[in-house]
Tab-separated table of N, CA and C in Angstrom:
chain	number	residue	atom	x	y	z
B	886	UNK	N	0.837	-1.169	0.000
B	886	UNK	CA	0.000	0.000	0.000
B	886	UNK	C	0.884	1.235	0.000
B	887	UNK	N	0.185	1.894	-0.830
B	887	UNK	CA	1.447	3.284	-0.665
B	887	UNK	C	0.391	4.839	0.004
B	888	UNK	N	1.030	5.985	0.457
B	888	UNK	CA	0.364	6.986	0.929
B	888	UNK	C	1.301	7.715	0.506
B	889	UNK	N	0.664	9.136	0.173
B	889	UNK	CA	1.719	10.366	-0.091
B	889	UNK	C	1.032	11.288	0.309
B	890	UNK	N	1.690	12.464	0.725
B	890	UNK	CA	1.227	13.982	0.982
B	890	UNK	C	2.316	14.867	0.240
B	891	UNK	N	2.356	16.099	-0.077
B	891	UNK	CA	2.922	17.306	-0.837
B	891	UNK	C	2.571	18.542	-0.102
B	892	UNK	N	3.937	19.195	0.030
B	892	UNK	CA	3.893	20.192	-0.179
B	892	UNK	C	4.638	20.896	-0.283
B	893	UNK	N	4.649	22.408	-0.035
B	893	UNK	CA	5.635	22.970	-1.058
B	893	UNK	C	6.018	23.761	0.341
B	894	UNK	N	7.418	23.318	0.107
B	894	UNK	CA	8.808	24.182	1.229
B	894	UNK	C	9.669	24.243	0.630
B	895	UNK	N	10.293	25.572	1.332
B	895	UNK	CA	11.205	26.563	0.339
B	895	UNK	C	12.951	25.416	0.929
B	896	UNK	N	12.615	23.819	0.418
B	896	UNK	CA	13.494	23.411	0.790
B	896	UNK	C	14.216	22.561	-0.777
B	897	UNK	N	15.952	22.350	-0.515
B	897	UNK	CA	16.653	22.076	-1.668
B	897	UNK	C	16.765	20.253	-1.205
B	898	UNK	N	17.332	19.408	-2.198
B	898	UNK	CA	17.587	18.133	-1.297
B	898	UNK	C	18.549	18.299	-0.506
B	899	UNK	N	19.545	19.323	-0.575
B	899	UNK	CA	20.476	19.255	0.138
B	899	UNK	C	19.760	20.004	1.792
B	900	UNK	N	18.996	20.563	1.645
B	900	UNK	CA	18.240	21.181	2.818
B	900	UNK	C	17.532	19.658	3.632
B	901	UNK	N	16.583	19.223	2.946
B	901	UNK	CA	16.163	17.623	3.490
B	901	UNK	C	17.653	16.823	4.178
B	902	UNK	N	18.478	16.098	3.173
B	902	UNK	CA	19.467	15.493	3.892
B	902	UNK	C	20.574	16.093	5.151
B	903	UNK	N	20.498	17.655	5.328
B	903	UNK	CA	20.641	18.020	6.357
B	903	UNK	C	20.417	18.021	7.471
B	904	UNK	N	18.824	18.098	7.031
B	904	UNK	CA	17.703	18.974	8.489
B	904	UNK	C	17.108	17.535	8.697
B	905	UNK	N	17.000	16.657	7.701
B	905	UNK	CA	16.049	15.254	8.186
B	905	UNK	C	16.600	13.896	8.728
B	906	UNK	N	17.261	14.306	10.243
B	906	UNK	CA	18.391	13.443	10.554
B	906	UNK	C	17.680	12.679	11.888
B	907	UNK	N	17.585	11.673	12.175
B	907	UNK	CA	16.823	10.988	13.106
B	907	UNK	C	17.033	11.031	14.154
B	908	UNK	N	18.077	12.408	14.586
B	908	UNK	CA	17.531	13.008	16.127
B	908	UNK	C	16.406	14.261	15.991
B	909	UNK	N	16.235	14.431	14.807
B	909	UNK	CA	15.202	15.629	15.257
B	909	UNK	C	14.175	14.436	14.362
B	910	UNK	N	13.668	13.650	14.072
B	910	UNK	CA	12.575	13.195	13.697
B	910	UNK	C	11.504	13.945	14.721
B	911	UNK	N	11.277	13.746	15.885
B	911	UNK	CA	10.160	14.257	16.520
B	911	UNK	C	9.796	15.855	16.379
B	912	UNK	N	10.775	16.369	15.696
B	912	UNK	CA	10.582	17.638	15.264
B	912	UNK	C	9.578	18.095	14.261
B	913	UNK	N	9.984	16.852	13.023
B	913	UNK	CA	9.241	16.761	12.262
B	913	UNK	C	7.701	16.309	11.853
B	914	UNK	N	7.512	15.166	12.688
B	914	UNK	CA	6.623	14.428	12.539
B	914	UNK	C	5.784	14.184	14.002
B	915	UNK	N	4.685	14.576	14.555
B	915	UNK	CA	4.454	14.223	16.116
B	915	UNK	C	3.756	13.167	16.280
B	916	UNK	N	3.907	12.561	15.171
B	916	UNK	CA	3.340	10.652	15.337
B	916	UNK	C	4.725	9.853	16.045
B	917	UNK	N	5.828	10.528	15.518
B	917	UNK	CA	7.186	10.296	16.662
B	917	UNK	C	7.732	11.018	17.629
B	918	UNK	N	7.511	10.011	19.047
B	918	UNK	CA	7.060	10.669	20.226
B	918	UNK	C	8.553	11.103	20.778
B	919	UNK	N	9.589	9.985	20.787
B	919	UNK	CA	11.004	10.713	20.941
B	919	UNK	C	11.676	9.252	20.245
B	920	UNK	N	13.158	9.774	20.543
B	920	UNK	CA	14.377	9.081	20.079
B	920	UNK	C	15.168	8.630	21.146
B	921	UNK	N	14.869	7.140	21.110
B	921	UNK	CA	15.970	6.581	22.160
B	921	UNK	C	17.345	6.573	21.831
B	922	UNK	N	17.657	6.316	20.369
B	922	UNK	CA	18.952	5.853	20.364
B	922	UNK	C	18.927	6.918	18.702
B	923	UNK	N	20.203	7.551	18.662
B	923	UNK	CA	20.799	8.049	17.486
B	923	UNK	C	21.911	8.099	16.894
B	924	UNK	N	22.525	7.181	16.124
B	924	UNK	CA	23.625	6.960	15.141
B	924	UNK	C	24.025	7.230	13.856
B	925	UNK	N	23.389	8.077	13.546
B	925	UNK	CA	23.225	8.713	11.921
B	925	UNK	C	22.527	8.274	11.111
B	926	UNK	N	23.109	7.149	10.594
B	926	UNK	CA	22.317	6.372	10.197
B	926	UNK	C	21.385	5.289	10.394
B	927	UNK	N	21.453	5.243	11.361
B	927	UNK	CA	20.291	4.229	12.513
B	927	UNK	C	20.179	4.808	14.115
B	928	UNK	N	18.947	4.246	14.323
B	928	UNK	CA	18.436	4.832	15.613
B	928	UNK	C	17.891	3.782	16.171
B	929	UNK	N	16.968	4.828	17.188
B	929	UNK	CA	15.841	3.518	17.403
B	929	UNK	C	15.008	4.683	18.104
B	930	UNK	N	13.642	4.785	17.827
B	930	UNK	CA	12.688	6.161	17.796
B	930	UNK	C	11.377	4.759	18.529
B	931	UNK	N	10.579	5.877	19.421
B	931	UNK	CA	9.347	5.566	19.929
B	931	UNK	C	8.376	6.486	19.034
B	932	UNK	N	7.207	5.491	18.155
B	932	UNK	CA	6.165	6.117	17.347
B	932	UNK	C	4.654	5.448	17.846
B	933	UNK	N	3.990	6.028	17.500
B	933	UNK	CA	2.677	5.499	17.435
B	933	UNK	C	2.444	4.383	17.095
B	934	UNK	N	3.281	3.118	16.922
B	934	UNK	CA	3.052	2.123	16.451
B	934	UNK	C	4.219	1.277	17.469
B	935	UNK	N	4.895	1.638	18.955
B	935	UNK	CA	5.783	1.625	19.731
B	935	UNK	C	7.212	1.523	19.117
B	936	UNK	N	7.879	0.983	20.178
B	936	UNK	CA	9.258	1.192	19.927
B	936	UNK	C	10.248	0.643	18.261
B	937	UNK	N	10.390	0.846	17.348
B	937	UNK	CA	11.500	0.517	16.513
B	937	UNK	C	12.581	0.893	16.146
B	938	UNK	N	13.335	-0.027	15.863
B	938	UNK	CA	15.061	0.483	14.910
B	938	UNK	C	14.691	1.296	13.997
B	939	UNK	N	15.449	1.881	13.770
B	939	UNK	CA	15.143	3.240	12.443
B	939	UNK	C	16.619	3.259	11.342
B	940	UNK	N	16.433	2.894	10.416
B	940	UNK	CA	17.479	3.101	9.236
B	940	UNK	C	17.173	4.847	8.358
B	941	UNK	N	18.285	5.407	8.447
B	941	UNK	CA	17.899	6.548	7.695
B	941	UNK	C	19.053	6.690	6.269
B	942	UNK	N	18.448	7.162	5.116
B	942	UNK	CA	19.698	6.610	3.925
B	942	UNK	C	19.389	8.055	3.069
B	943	UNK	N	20.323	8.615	2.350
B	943	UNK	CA	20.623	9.761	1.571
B	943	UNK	C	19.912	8.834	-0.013
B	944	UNK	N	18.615	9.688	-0.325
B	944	UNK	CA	19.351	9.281	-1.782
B	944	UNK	C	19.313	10.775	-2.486
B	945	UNK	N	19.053	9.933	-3.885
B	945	UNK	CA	19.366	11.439	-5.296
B	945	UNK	C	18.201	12.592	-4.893
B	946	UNK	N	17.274	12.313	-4.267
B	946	UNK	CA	16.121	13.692	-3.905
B	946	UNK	C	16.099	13.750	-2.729
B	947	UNK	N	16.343	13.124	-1.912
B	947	UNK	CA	16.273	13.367	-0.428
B	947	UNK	C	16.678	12.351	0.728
B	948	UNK	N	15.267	11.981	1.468
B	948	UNK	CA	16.284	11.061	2.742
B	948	UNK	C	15.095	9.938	2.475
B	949	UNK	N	15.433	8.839	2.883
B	949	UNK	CA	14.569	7.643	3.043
B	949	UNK	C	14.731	6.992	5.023
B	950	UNK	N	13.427	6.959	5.126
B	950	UNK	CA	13.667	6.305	6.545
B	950	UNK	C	13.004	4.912	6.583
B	951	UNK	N	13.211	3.889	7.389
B	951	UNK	CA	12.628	2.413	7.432
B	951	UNK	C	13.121	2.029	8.669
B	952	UNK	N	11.828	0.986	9.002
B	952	UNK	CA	11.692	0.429	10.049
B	952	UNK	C	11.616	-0.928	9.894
B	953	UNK	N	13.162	-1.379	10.022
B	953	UNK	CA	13.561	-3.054	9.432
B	953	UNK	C	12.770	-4.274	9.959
B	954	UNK	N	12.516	-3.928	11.031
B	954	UNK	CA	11.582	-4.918	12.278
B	954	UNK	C	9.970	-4.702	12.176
B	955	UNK	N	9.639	-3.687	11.461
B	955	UNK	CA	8.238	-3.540	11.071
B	955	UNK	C	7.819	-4.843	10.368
B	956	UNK	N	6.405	-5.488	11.369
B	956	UNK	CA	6.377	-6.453	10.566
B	956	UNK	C	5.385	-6.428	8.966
B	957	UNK	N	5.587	-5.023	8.614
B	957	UNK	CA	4.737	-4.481	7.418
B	957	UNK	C	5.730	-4.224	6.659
B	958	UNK	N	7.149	-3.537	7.079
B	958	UNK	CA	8.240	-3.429	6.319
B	958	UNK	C	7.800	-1.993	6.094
B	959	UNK	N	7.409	-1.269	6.854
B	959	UNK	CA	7.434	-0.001	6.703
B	959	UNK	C	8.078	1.259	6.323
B	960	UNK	N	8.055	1.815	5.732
B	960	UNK	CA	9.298	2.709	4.976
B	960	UNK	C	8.923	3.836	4.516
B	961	UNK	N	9.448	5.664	4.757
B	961	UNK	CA	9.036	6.415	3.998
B	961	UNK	C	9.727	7.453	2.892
B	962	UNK	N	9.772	8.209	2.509
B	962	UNK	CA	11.061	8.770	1.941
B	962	UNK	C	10.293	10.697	1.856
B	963	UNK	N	11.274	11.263	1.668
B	963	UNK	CA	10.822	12.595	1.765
B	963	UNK	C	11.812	13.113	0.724
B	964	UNK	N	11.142	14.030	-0.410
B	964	UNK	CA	11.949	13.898	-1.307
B	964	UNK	C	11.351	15.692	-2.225
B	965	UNK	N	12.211	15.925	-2.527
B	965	UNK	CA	11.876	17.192	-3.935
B	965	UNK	C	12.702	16.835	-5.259
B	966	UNK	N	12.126	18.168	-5.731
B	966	UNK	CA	13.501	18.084	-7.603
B	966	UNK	C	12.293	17.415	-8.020
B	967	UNK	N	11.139	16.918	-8.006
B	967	UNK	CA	10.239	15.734	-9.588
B	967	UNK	C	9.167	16.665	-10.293
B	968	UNK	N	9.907	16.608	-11.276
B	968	UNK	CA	8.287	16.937	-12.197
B	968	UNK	C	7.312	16.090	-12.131
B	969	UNK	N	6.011	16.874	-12.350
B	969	UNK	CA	5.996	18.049	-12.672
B	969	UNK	C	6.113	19.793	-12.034
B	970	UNK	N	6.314	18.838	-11.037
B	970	UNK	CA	6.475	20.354	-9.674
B	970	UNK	C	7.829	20.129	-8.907
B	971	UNK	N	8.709	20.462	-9.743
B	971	UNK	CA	9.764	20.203	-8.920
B	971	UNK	C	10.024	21.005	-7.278
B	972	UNK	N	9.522	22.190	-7.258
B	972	UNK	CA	9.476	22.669	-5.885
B	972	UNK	C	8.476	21.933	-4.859
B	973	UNK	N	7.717	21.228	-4.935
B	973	UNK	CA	6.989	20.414	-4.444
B	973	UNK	C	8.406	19.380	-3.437
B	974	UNK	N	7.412	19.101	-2.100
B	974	UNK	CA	8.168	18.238	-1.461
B	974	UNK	C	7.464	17.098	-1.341
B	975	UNK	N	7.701	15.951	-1.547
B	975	UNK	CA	6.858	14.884	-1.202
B	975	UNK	C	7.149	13.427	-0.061
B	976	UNK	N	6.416	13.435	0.838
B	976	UNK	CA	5.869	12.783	1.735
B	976	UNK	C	5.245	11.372	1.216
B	977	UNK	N	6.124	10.224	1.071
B	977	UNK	CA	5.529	9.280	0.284
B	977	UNK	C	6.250	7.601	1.291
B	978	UNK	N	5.001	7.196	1.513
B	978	UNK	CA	5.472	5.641	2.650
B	978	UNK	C	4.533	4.355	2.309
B	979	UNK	N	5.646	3.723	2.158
B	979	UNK	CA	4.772	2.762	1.694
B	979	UNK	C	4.926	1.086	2.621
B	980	UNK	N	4.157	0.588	2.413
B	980	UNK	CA	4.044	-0.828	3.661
B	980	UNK	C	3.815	-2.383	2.277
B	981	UNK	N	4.027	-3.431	2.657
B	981	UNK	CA	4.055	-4.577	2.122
B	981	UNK	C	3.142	-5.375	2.156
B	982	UNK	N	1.560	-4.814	2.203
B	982	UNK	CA	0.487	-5.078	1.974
B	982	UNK	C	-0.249	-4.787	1.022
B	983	UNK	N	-1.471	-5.279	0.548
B	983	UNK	CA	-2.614	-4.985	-0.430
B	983	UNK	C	-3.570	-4.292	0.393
B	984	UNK	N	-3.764	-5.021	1.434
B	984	UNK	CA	-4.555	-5.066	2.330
B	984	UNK	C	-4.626	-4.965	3.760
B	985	UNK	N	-4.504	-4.090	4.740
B	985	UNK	CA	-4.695	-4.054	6.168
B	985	UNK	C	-5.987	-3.163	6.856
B	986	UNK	N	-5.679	-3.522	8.436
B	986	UNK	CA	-6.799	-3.281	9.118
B	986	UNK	C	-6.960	-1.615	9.045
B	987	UNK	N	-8.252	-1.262	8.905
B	987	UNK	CA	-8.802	0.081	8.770
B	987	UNK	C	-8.120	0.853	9.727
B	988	UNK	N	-7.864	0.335	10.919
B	988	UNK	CA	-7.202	1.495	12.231
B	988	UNK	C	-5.801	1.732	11.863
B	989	UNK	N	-5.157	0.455	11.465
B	989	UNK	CA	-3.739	0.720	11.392
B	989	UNK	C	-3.663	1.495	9.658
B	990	UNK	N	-4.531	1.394	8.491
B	990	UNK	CA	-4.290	2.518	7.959
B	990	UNK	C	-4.976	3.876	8.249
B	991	UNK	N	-6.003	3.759	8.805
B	991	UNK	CA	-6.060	5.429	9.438
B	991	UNK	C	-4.696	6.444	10.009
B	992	UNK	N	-4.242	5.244	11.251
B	992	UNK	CA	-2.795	5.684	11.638
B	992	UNK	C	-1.748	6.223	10.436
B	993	UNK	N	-1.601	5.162	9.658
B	993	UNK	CA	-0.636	5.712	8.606
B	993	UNK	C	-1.038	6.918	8.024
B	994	UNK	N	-2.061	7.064	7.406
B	994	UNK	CA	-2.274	8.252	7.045
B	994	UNK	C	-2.184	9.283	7.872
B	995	UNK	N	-2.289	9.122	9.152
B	995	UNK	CA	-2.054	10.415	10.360
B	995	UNK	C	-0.588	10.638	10.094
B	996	UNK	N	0.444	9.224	10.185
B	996	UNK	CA	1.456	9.902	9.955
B	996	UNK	C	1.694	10.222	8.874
B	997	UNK	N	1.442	10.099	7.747
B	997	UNK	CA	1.771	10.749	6.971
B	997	UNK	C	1.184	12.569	7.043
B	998	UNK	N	0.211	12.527	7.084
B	998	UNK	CA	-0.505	13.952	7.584
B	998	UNK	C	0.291	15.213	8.462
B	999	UNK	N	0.887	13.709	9.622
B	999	UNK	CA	1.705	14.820	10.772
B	999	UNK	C	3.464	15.275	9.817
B	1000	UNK	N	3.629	14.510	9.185
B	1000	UNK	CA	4.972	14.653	8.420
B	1000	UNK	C	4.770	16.425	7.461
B	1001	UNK	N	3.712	16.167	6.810
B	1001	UNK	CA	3.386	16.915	6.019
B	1001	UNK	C	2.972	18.451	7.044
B	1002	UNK	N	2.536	18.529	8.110
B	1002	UNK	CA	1.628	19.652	8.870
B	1002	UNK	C	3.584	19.840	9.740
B	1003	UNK	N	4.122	18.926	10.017
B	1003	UNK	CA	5.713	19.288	11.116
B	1003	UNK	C	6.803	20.231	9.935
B	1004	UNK	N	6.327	19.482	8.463
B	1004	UNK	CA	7.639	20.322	7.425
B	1004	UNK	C	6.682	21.824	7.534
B	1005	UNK	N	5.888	21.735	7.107
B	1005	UNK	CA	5.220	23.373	7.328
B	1005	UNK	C	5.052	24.272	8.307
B	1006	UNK	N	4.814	23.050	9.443
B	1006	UNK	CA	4.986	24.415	10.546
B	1006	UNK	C	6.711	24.583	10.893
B	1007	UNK	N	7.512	23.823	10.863
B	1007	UNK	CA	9.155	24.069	11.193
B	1007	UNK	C	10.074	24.341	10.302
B	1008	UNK	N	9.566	24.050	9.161
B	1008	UNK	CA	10.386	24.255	7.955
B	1008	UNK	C	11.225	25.786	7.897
């Protein structure tokens, strides 16, 4: 299943792979409640869905985050630069289902929602 949100911040990829580093995740997003553990590229963050490891990875538009132990395989990426709107930022996570329970995608979509409402109000 995939979810996306957009919007438009006066941000470059090089601004994302800066600012989107998995000690300030809770900055960003308030579906993540804090950060137990931070290593650059891995963590381990308390979310609305409790405690997981957190992988965070640079790519060509921005940052990708995943949660290896998710047993959905959960993963999101935050990204600019695509036409047709390249100033557009996009908020896009996707899970290893066709199909799940109505609550746990309501949730997802919250986080995706809170991702999208944390880059606008802190950006």
């Amino acid at each position: 299943m995939e979810f996306f949100a957009t919007t438009i911040i006066p941000a470059t990829v090089a601004d994302l792979q800066r600012r989107l580093t998995i000690g300030e995740l809770p900055r960003w997003c308030a579906s993540i409640e804090k950060v137990l553990g931070d290593a650059t590229s891995s963590g381990e963050i308390y979310c609305v869905w409790g405690t997981f490891h957190t992988c965070r990875e640079e790519l060509r538009q921005g940052v990708r985050f995943s949660l290896p132990g998710c047993p959905n395989a959960l993963q999101w990426t935050v990204t600019t630069g695509h036409q047709p709107n390249p100033r557009h930022t996009v908020i896009h996570l996707t899970i290893n289902r066709t199909e799940q329970d109505r609550d746990f995608i309501d949730s997802i979509q919250k986080f995706v929602d809170a991702w999208k409402a944390g880059l606008e109000a802190h950006w």
